[in-house]
Amino acid sequence: MITTNRFSTLVFSEQFNHPLIQKTVSQSLLVSKDAVEQCIRKSTFSSQDLPYLLSPHAESSLEILAKKSLALTRQRFGNTMQLFIPMYLSNECFNTCTYCGFSLEYKYKRKTLTKAEIKHEASLLAKKGFKHILLLTGESPKHVSTPYLKEAISIITPYFSSIGIEVQPLEQSDYQTLIQAGADKLTLYQETYHKESYLKYHTYGLKRNFNNRLDAVEKGAKAGFYNINIGSLLGLYDWRYEAFAMAEHLDYLTKKYWKAKYSISFPRIQEMIGTFHEPYPISDKHLTQLIIAFRLAYPDLGITLSTREPKSLRDNLAPLGITTMSAESSTSPAGYSAGNYEEQFQTNDNRSLDSIISMLKSKNLDPVIKDWDMSLMPN
């Protein structure tokens, strides 16, 4: 992994080391069984152990590693599981992305919520019991501008204790505006950290700028976001490459912007979009290995599991390192008030909030709807 000086003036894209990541993947594939067994006997781990934890030979030790992951998660996070709900403000998008249901190439009627519709959706979700919300959009600066996002956040602030955003990459000043409006968490996925593949999937629009997306999270950190969530869309490239790239990004951020809390997500492409089908599918077993490895290597890292995954897998993974789960997710604008607009992708766990809470309690986990951490932060 890269060595980062917190006082360095270089941004992440200027330090991103593709050859080193490729080399680390190759080394991980060649790790011996003896080396893995020696590694898993350790009582504590770091990112330097990821090549061992993500190696093929580590697969046969997943049960042992899962027990370590479960114990470490309970030690660091107690029995809590934070729950949130996503709310889509718009499916307008000016990008052509071959894997996405919002891609510009799909000629359907687009929708951006009005102020009244935003308030209506927010009130419905608040009545369900949610206090932690994630606002999402397509990437259309014309329709979903910073002033629009600021107003949307202001409208829903009375309903929720924590508001996250997952929108197009913005400038530091824009992020500061949204923080002042009430946003406290930034989610931004690189999609794939493999630049050649990135350019193949993103054929038109501002999103085609690989480095701009790579550096946007850092702009959010500079702006003052307290919670930052990164990730890759698994299936676009080799999962081990994505894992080591995410680790490099995480190491950079935690060393340079150490005051923030970081989390990571591992969303998988689960269905065919148009003619697109994931070229690098990742199995349930490898996803489990990935989650366990990051929990052990980063003890205080938040790990999010979305409703992209089927309910049986979510139930099994919940105790093994997950700290945050979504529930009752809709991926289209006005999706909670019987709106009939195109969705970004299909979800695979459609259980109600009450059902998710019951499942978690059956596993001796305590569902948390309010982000108490944020209530302790100074204004």
Coordinates of C-alpha atoms in Angstrom, one line a residue:
M1 CA 0.0 0.0 0.0
I2 CA 1.1 3.6 -0.6
T3 CA 2.8 5.6 2.1
T4 CA 1.0 8.9 2.6
N5 CA 2.3 12.0 4.3
R6 CA -0.7 13.9 5.8
F7 CA 1.0 17.2 4.9
S8 CA 1.6 16.2 1.3
T9 CA 0.2 18.6 -1.3
L10 CA -0.4 15.8 -3.8
V11 CA -4.0 14.7 -4.4
F12 CA -4.8 11.0 -4.5
S13 CA -4.9 10.7 -8.3
E14 CA -1.3 11.9 -8.4
Q15 CA -0.3 9.1 -6.0
F16 CA -2.6 6.3 -7.2
N17 CA -0.3 3.4 -8.0
H18 CA -1.8 1.1 -10.6
P19 CA 1.4 -1.0 -11.2
L20 CA 1.7 -1.6 -7.4
I21 CA -1.9 -2.7 -7.2
Q22 CA -1.4 -5.1 -10.1
K23 CA 1.7 -6.4 -8.4
T24 CA -0.1 -6.9 -5.1
V25 CA -2.8 -8.9 -6.8
S26 CA -0.3 -11.2 -8.4
Q27 CA 1.5 -11.6 -5.1
S28 CA -1.8 -12.4 -3.3
L29 CA -2.6 -15.1 -5.8
L30 CA 0.7 -16.8 -5.1
V31 CA 0.6 -16.7 -1.3
S32 CA 1.3 -20.1 0.1
K33 CA -1.0 -22.1 2.5
D34 CA 1.7 -21.9 5.2
A35 CA 1.9 -18.2 4.9
V36 CA -1.8 -17.9 5.2
E37 CA -1.9 -20.2 8.3
Q38 CA 0.9 -18.1 9.9
C39 CA -1.1 -14.9 9.2
I40 CA -4.4 -16.1 10.6
R41 CA -2.7 -17.0 13.9
K42 CA -2.1 -13.3 14.5
S43 CA -4.2 -11.6 17.2
T44 CA -4.3 -8.2 15.3
F45 CA -4.2 -7.4 11.6
S46 CA -3.5 -4.4 9.3
S47 CA -3.8 -3.5 5.7
Q48 CA -0.5 -5.2 5.1
D49 CA -2.2 -8.5 5.8
L50 CA -4.7 -8.1 3.0
P51 CA -2.7 -10.0 0.4
Y52 CA -2.9 -13.0 2.7
L53 CA -6.5 -12.6 3.8
L54 CA -7.6 -12.2 0.2
S55 CA -5.5 -15.0 -1.2
P56 CA -7.0 -18.2 -2.7
H57 CA -5.6 -20.3 0.2
A58 CA -7.4 -18.1 2.7
E59 CA -10.7 -19.3 1.4
S60 CA -10.3 -22.7 3.2
S61 CA -9.9 -20.8 6.5
L62 CA -13.0 -18.6 6.1
E63 CA -14.7 -20.1 9.1
I64 CA -11.8 -19.3 11.4
L65 CA -11.5 -15.8 10.0
A66 CA -15.3 -15.3 10.3
K67 CA -15.1 -16.0 14.0
K68 CA -12.3 -13.5 14.4
S69 CA -14.3 -10.9 12.4
L70 CA -17.4 -11.4 14.4
A71 CA -15.5 -11.1 17.7
L72 CA -13.7 -8.0 16.5
T73 CA -16.9 -6.3 15.3
R74 CA -18.6 -6.9 18.6
Q75 CA -15.6 -5.6 20.4
R76 CA -15.4 -2.3 18.4
F77 CA -19.1 -1.7 17.6
G78 CA -21.0 -3.6 20.3
N79 CA -24.1 -5.3 19.0
T80 CA -25.4 -2.3 17.1
M81 CA -26.5 -2.2 13.5
Q82 CA -27.3 1.2 12.0
L83 CA -30.2 1.2 9.6
F84 CA -30.9 3.8 6.8
I85 CA -33.1 4.2 3.8
P86 CA -32.1 5.6 0.4
M87 CA -34.3 8.3 -1.3
Y88 CA -33.8 9.1 -4.9
L89 CA -34.4 12.7 -5.9
S90 CA -33.9 12.3 -9.6
N91 CA -33.1 9.8 -12.4
E92 CA -31.9 12.5 -14.8
C93 CA -28.4 11.8 -16.0
F94 CA -26.1 13.2 -18.7
N95 CA -23.7 10.3 -18.7
T96 CA -23.6 7.2 -20.7
C97 CA -22.6 4.3 -18.4
T98 CA -23.1 0.8 -20.0
Y99 CA -24.1 -0.8 -16.7
C100 CA -26.6 1.7 -15.3
G101 CA -30.3 2.0 -15.6
F102 CA -30.1 5.8 -15.5
S103 CA -27.7 5.9 -18.5
L104 CA -28.4 8.7 -21.0
E105 CA -28.9 6.1 -23.8
Y106 CA -32.2 4.9 -22.3
K107 CA -34.9 7.1 -23.8
Y108 CA -37.6 7.1 -21.1
K109 CA -39.4 9.9 -19.3
R110 CA -37.1 11.3 -16.6
K111 CA -38.1 12.7 -13.2
T112 CA -36.7 15.1 -10.7
L113 CA -38.7 15.6 -7.5
T114 CA -40.3 18.9 -6.8
K115 CA -40.1 20.6 -3.4
A116 CA -43.6 19.3 -2.5
E117 CA -42.7 15.8 -3.6
I118 CA -39.5 15.8 -1.6
K119 CA -41.4 16.8 1.5
H120 CA -44.0 14.1 0.9
E121 CA -41.5 11.3 0.4
A122 CA -39.5 12.5 3.5
S123 CA -42.6 12.5 5.7
L124 CA -43.6 9.0 4.5
L125 CA -40.1 7.6 5.4
A126 CA -40.1 9.4 8.7
K127 CA -43.4 7.9 9.6
K128 CA -41.9 4.4 9.0
G129 CA -39.4 5.1 11.7
F130 CA -36.3 6.0 9.7
K131 CA -34.0 8.7 11.1
H132 CA -31.0 8.1 8.8
I133 CA -31.5 8.8 5.1
L134 CA -29.2 8.8 2.0
L135 CA -30.2 11.2 -0.8
L136 CA -29.3 9.9 -4.3
T137 CA -29.5 11.3 -7.8
G138 CA -28.4 10.6 -11.4
E139 CA -25.6 12.9 -12.5
S140 CA -27.2 15.9 -14.1
P141 CA -25.8 19.2 -12.9
K142 CA -28.5 21.0 -14.9
H143 CA -31.4 19.3 -13.0
V144 CA -29.7 18.5 -9.8
S145 CA -27.5 21.5 -9.0
T146 CA -25.9 22.4 -5.7
P147 CA -28.8 24.9 -5.0
Y148 CA -31.3 22.2 -5.7
L149 CA -29.5 19.8 -3.4
K150 CA -29.2 22.5 -0.7
E151 CA -33.0 23.1 -0.8
A152 CA -33.7 19.4 -0.7
I153 CA -31.6 18.9 2.3
S154 CA -33.2 21.9 4.0
I155 CA -36.7 20.5 3.3
I156 CA -35.9 17.1 4.9
T157 CA -33.8 18.2 7.8
P158 CA -36.8 18.4 10.2
Y159 CA -37.5 14.7 9.5
F160 CA -34.1 13.1 9.9
S161 CA -31.2 13.1 12.4
S162 CA -28.6 12.2 9.8
I163 CA -28.6 13.1 6.0
G164 CA -26.1 11.5 3.6
I165 CA -25.7 12.3 -0.1
E166 CA -24.7 10.2 -3.0
V167 CA -24.6 12.5 -6.0
Q168 CA -22.2 13.6 -8.8
P169 CA -18.7 14.7 -7.8
L170 CA -18.7 18.3 -6.6
E171 CA -16.2 20.9 -5.7
Q172 CA -15.1 21.6 -2.2
S173 CA -17.2 24.8 -1.9
D174 CA -20.3 22.9 -3.1
Y175 CA -19.7 20.2 -0.4
Q176 CA -19.3 23.0 2.2
T177 CA -22.7 24.4 1.1
L178 CA -24.4 21.1 1.5
I179 CA -22.8 20.5 4.9
Q180 CA -24.0 23.9 6.1
A181 CA -27.5 22.9 4.9
G182 CA -27.5 19.8 7.0
A183 CA -25.7 17.0 5.1
D184 CA -23.3 15.0 7.3
K185 CA -22.2 11.9 5.2
L186 CA -20.7 11.7 1.8
T187 CA -20.9 8.5 -0.3
L188 CA -19.1 8.3 -3.6
Y189 CA -18.2 5.1 -5.4
Q190 CA -15.3 5.1 -7.9
E191 CA -17.3 2.3 -9.7
T192 CA -14.0 0.7 -10.8
Y193 CA -10.5 1.8 -9.9
H194 CA -9.1 0.2 -13.0
K195 CA -8.8 3.2 -15.4
E196 CA -8.8 1.3 -18.7
S197 CA -12.0 -0.5 -17.7
Y198 CA -13.5 2.7 -16.3
L199 CA -13.1 4.4 -19.6
K200 CA -14.7 1.4 -21.4
Y201 CA -17.8 1.6 -19.2
H202 CA -18.2 5.3 -19.1
T203 CA -18.4 6.3 -22.7
Y204 CA -19.9 9.8 -22.6
G205 CA -20.4 12.7 -20.1
L206 CA -18.5 14.3 -17.2
K207 CA -18.3 11.0 -15.4
R208 CA -15.8 9.8 -18.0
N209 CA -13.2 11.9 -16.1
F210 CA -11.6 9.2 -14.0
N211 CA -9.3 11.5 -12.0
N212 CA -12.0 14.0 -11.2
R213 CA -14.1 11.2 -9.6
L214 CA -11.0 9.8 -7.8
D215 CA -10.3 13.1 -6.2
A216 CA -13.8 14.2 -5.3
V217 CA -13.9 12.2 -2.1
E218 CA -10.8 14.2 -0.9
K219 CA -12.7 17.4 -1.7
G220 CA -15.5 16.2 0.5
A221 CA -13.0 15.5 3.3
K222 CA -11.5 18.9 3.0
A223 CA -14.9 20.5 3.1
G224 CA -15.5 18.9 6.5
F225 CA -17.7 15.8 6.0
Y226 CA -17.5 13.8 9.2
N227 CA -18.7 10.5 7.7
I228 CA -17.2 9.3 4.3
N229 CA -18.2 6.2 2.5
I230 CA -16.2 4.8 -0.5
G231 CA -16.6 1.7 -2.6
S232 CA -16.4 -0.1 -6.0
L233 CA -19.2 -1.6 -8.0
L234 CA -18.1 -5.2 -8.0
G235 CA -18.4 -7.0 -11.3
L236 CA -16.8 -4.3 -13.4
Y237 CA -13.2 -5.6 -12.9
D238 CA -11.3 -8.2 -10.9
W239 CA -12.5 -8.1 -7.3
R240 CA -9.0 -8.4 -5.8
Y241 CA -7.8 -5.5 -7.8
E242 CA -10.7 -3.4 -6.6
A243 CA -10.0 -4.5 -3.0
F244 CA -6.4 -3.4 -3.0
A245 CA -7.3 -0.2 -4.8
M246 CA -9.9 0.6 -2.2
A247 CA -7.4 -0.2 0.5
E248 CA -4.9 2.2 -1.0
H249 CA -7.6 4.9 -1.2
L250 CA -8.7 4.2 2.4
D251 CA -5.1 4.3 3.7
Y252 CA -4.6 7.7 1.9
L253 CA -7.7 9.2 3.3
T254 CA -7.3 8.0 6.9
K255 CA -3.8 9.2 7.1
K256 CA -4.3 12.6 5.5
Y257 CA -7.9 13.4 6.8
W258 CA -7.8 11.5 10.0
K259 CA -10.6 13.4 11.8
A260 CA -13.3 11.8 9.6
K261 CA -15.0 8.5 10.1
Y262 CA -14.7 6.1 7.1
S263 CA -16.8 3.3 5.8
I264 CA -16.8 1.1 2.8
S265 CA -19.4 -0.6 0.6
F266 CA -19.1 -3.6 -1.7
P267 CA -22.2 -3.4 -4.0
R268 CA -22.4 -6.1 -6.6
I269 CA -24.0 -5.9 -10.0
Q270 CA -26.8 -8.4 -9.6
E271 CA -28.8 -8.2 -12.8
M272 CA -28.5 -7.5 -16.5
I273 CA -29.0 -3.9 -17.5
G274 CA -30.0 -3.7 -21.2
T275 CA -27.4 -5.8 -23.0
F276 CA -24.8 -5.4 -20.2
H277 CA -23.8 -8.3 -18.1
E278 CA -21.1 -8.1 -15.5
P279 CA -17.8 -9.3 -17.0
Y280 CA -16.2 -10.1 -13.6
P281 CA -18.8 -11.7 -11.4
I282 CA -17.9 -12.2 -7.8
S283 CA -19.3 -15.1 -5.8
D284 CA -21.0 -15.1 -2.4
K285 CA -17.9 -16.7 -1.0
H286 CA -15.5 -14.1 -2.3
L287 CA -17.8 -11.3 -1.2
T288 CA -17.8 -12.9 2.3
Q289 CA -14.0 -13.1 2.2
L290 CA -13.8 -9.5 1.2
I291 CA -15.9 -8.3 4.0
I292 CA -14.1 -10.4 6.6
A293 CA -10.7 -9.3 5.3
F294 CA -11.5 -5.6 5.5
R295 CA -13.0 -6.0 9.0
L296 CA -9.8 -7.6 10.3
A297 CA -7.5 -5.2 8.5
Y298 CA -9.5 -2.1 9.5
P299 CA -11.1 -2.7 12.9
D300 CA -12.8 0.7 13.2
L301 CA -14.0 0.8 9.6
G302 CA -17.8 1.0 9.0
I303 CA -19.0 -1.6 6.4
T304 CA -22.3 -1.2 4.6
L305 CA -24.5 -3.9 3.1
S306 CA -27.2 -2.9 0.7
T307 CA -30.4 -4.4 -0.5
R308 CA -28.7 -5.4 -3.8
E309 CA -27.9 -8.6 -1.9
P310 CA -30.6 -11.3 -1.4
K311 CA -32.1 -11.5 2.1
S312 CA -30.5 -14.9 3.0
L313 CA -27.0 -13.6 2.3
R314 CA -27.7 -10.4 4.2
D315 CA -28.9 -12.4 7.2
N316 CA -25.8 -14.5 7.2
L317 CA -23.3 -11.6 6.7
A318 CA -24.9 -9.2 9.2
P319 CA -23.0 -10.4 12.2
L320 CA -19.7 -11.0 10.5
G321 CA -18.5 -7.4 10.1
I322 CA -21.4 -5.3 8.8
T323 CA -22.2 -2.1 10.7
T324 CA -24.8 -0.5 8.5
M325 CA -27.6 -1.9 6.4
S326 CA -30.3 -0.3 4.2
A327 CA -33.9 -1.4 4.4
E328 CA -37.1 -1.0 2.3
S329 CA -35.0 0.5 -0.5
S330 CA -36.5 1.9 -3.7
T331 CA -34.1 3.0 -6.5
S332 CA -36.4 5.4 -8.4
P333 CA -37.6 8.9 -7.7
A334 CA -40.9 9.0 -5.8
G335 CA -40.4 5.3 -5.2
Y336 CA -42.1 5.4 -1.8
S337 CA -45.3 7.2 -2.9
A338 CA -46.3 4.9 -5.8
G339 CA -44.3 6.8 -8.4
N340 CA -43.9 4.8 -11.6
Y341 CA -40.5 6.0 -12.7
E342 CA -37.5 4.1 -14.0
E343 CA -35.2 2.7 -11.3
Q344 CA -31.4 2.6 -11.3
F345 CA -31.3 -1.1 -10.4
Q346 CA -33.4 -3.8 -8.9
T347 CA -33.1 -4.7 -5.2
N348 CA -33.1 -8.3 -3.9
D349 CA -34.2 -7.8 -0.3
N350 CA -37.6 -6.1 -0.2
R351 CA -38.4 -6.8 3.5
S352 CA -40.0 -4.0 5.6
L353 CA -38.1 -2.2 8.3
D354 CA -39.9 -4.2 11.0
S355 CA -38.9 -7.4 9.3
I356 CA -35.2 -6.3 9.2
I357 CA -35.4 -5.3 12.8
S358 CA -36.8 -8.7 13.8
M359 CA -34.1 -10.5 11.8
L360 CA -31.4 -8.5 13.5
K361 CA -32.8 -9.1 17.0
S362 CA -32.9 -12.8 16.3
K363 CA -29.2 -12.6 15.8
N364 CA -28.7 -10.7 19.1
L365 CA -28.0 -7.4 17.2
D366 CA -29.5 -4.1 18.3
P367 CA -31.0 -2.1 15.4
V368 CA -30.1 1.6 15.6
I369 CA -32.2 4.0 13.6
K370 CA -30.7 7.3 14.9
D371 CA -27.1 8.1 14.4
W372 CA -26.2 9.0 18.0
D373 CA -22.6 9.7 17.0
M374 CA -23.7 12.8 15.1
S375 CA -25.9 14.0 18.0
L376 CA -22.7 14.4 20.0
M377 CA -20.9 16.5 17.3
P378 CA -20.7 20.2 17.9
N379 CA -22.8 22.4 15.6

